[in-house]
GROMACS .gro file of C-alpha atoms in nm:
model
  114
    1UNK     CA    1   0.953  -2.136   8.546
    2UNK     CA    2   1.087  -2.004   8.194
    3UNK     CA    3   1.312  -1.775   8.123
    4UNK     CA    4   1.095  -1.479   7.925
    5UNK     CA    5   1.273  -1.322   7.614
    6UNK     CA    6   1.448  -0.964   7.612
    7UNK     CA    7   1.183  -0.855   7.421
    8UNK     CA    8   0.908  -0.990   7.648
    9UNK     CA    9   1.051  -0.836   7.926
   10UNK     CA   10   1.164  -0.487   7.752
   11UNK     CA   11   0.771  -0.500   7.595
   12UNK     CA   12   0.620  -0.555   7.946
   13UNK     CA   13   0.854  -0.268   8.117
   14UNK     CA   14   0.738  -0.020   7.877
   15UNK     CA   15   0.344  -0.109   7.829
   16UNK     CA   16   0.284  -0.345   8.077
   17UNK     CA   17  -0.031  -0.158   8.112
   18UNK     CA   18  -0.183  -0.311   7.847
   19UNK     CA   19  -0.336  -0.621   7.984
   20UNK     CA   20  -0.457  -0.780   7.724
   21UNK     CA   21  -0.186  -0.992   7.513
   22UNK     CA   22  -0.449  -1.144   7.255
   23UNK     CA   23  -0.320  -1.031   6.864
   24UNK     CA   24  -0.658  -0.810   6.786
   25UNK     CA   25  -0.651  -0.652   7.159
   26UNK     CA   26  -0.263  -0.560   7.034
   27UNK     CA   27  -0.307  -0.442   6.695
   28UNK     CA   28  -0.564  -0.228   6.795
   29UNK     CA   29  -0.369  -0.069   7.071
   30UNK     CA   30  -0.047  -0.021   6.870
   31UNK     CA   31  -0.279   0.074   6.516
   32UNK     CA   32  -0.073  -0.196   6.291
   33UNK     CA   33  -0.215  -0.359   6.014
   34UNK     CA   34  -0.352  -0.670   6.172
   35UNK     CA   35  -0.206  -0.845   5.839
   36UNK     CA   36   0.119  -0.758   5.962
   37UNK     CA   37   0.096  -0.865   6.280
   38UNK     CA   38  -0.098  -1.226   6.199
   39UNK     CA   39   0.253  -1.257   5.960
   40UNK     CA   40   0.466  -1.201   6.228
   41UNK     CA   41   0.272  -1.445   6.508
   42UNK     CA   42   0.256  -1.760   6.186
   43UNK     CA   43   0.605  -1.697   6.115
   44UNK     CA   44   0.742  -1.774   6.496
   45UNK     CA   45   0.542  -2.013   6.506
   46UNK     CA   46   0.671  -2.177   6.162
   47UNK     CA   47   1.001  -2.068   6.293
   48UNK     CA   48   0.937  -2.247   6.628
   49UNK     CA   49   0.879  -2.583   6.409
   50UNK     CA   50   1.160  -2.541   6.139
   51UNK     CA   51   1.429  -2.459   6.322
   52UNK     CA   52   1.396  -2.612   6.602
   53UNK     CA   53   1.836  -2.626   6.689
   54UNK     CA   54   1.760  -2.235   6.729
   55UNK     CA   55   1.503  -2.258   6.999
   56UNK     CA   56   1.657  -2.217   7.406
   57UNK     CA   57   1.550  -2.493   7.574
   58UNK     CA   58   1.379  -2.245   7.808
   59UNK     CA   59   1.114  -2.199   7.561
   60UNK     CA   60   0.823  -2.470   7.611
   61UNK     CA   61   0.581  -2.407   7.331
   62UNK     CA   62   0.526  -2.192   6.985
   63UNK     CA   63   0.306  -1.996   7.120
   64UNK     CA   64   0.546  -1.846   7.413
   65UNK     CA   65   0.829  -1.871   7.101
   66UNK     CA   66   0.587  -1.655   6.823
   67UNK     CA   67   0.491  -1.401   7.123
   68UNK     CA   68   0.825  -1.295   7.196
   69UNK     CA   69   0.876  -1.206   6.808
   70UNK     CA   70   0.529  -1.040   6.808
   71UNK     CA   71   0.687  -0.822   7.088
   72UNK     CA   72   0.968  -0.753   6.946
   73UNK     CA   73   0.783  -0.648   6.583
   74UNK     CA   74   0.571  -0.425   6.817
   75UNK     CA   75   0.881  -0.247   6.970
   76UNK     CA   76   1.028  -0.205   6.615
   77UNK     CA   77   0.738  -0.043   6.482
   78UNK     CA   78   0.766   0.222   6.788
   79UNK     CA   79   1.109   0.266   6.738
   80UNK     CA   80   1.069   0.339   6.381
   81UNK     CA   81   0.792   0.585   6.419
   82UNK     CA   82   1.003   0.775   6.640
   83UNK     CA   83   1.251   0.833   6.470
   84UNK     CA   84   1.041   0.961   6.217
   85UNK     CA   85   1.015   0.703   5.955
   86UNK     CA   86   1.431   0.770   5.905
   87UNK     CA   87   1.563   0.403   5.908
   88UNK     CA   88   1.437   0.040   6.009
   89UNK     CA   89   1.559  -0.122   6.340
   90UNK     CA   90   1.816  -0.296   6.257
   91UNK     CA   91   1.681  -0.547   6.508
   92UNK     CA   92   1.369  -0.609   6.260
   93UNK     CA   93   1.566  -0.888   6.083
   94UNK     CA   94   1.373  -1.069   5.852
   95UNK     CA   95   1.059  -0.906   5.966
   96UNK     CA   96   1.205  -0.571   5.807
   97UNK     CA   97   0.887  -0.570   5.547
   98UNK     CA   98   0.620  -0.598   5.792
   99UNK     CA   99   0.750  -0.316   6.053
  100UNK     CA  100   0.828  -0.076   5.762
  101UNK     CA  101   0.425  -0.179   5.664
  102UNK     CA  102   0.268  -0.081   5.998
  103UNK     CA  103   0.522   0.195   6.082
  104UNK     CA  104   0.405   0.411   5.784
  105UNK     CA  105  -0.010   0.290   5.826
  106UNK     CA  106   0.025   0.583   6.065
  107UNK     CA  107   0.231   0.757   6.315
  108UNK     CA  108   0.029   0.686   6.670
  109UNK     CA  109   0.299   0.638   6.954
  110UNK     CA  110   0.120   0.478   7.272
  111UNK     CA  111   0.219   0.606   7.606
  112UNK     CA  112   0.519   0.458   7.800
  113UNK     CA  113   0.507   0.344   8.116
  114UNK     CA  114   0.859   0.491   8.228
   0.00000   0.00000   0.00000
């Protein structure tokens, strides 16, 4: 078995409820731009391919490695709607752009498990 990312696992604890991991079932329960979030899934993947020294040996495919960052966008659009549209996660990285996009396309917070 793999080892699943942080992000995986911190995105599972707090809406593990939704079952449903496909990209359209996720944008429409989190209300991102589905632009954003196609970005975010191509550019693991591309980031899967083109750096591929950066990649844990854990990780068997793209698709697991593009996930993870689609969780993590997910959890940084939450975090910045929270706080009110006041400052980016600084754990958006280079995806800064694209959570800043879908935090502001509206303020919906989905229910937490915990």
């Amino acid at each position: 078995m793999t080892r699943r990312s942080k992000f995986t696992i911190s995105f599972e604890k707090k809406y593990g409820y939704i079952k449903s991991r496909k990209l359209k079932d996720l944008q429409k329960a989190f209300r991102v731009k589905s632009k954003d979030i196609n970005t975010v899934y191509e550019r693991g993947i591309g980031a899967y391919y083109n750096n591929p020294s950066s990649v844990r040996s854990s990780v068997d495919n793209s698709v697991q490695w593009a996930m993870a960052r689609v969780y993590k966008f997910l959890l940084n659009v939450i975090k910045y709607r929270k706080e009110d549209f006041d400052k980016i996660p600084r754990s958006a990285g280079s995806d800064y752009k694209y959570v800043k996009s879908s935090g502001e396309f509206n303020d919906y917070l989905p229910k937490e498990i915990n």
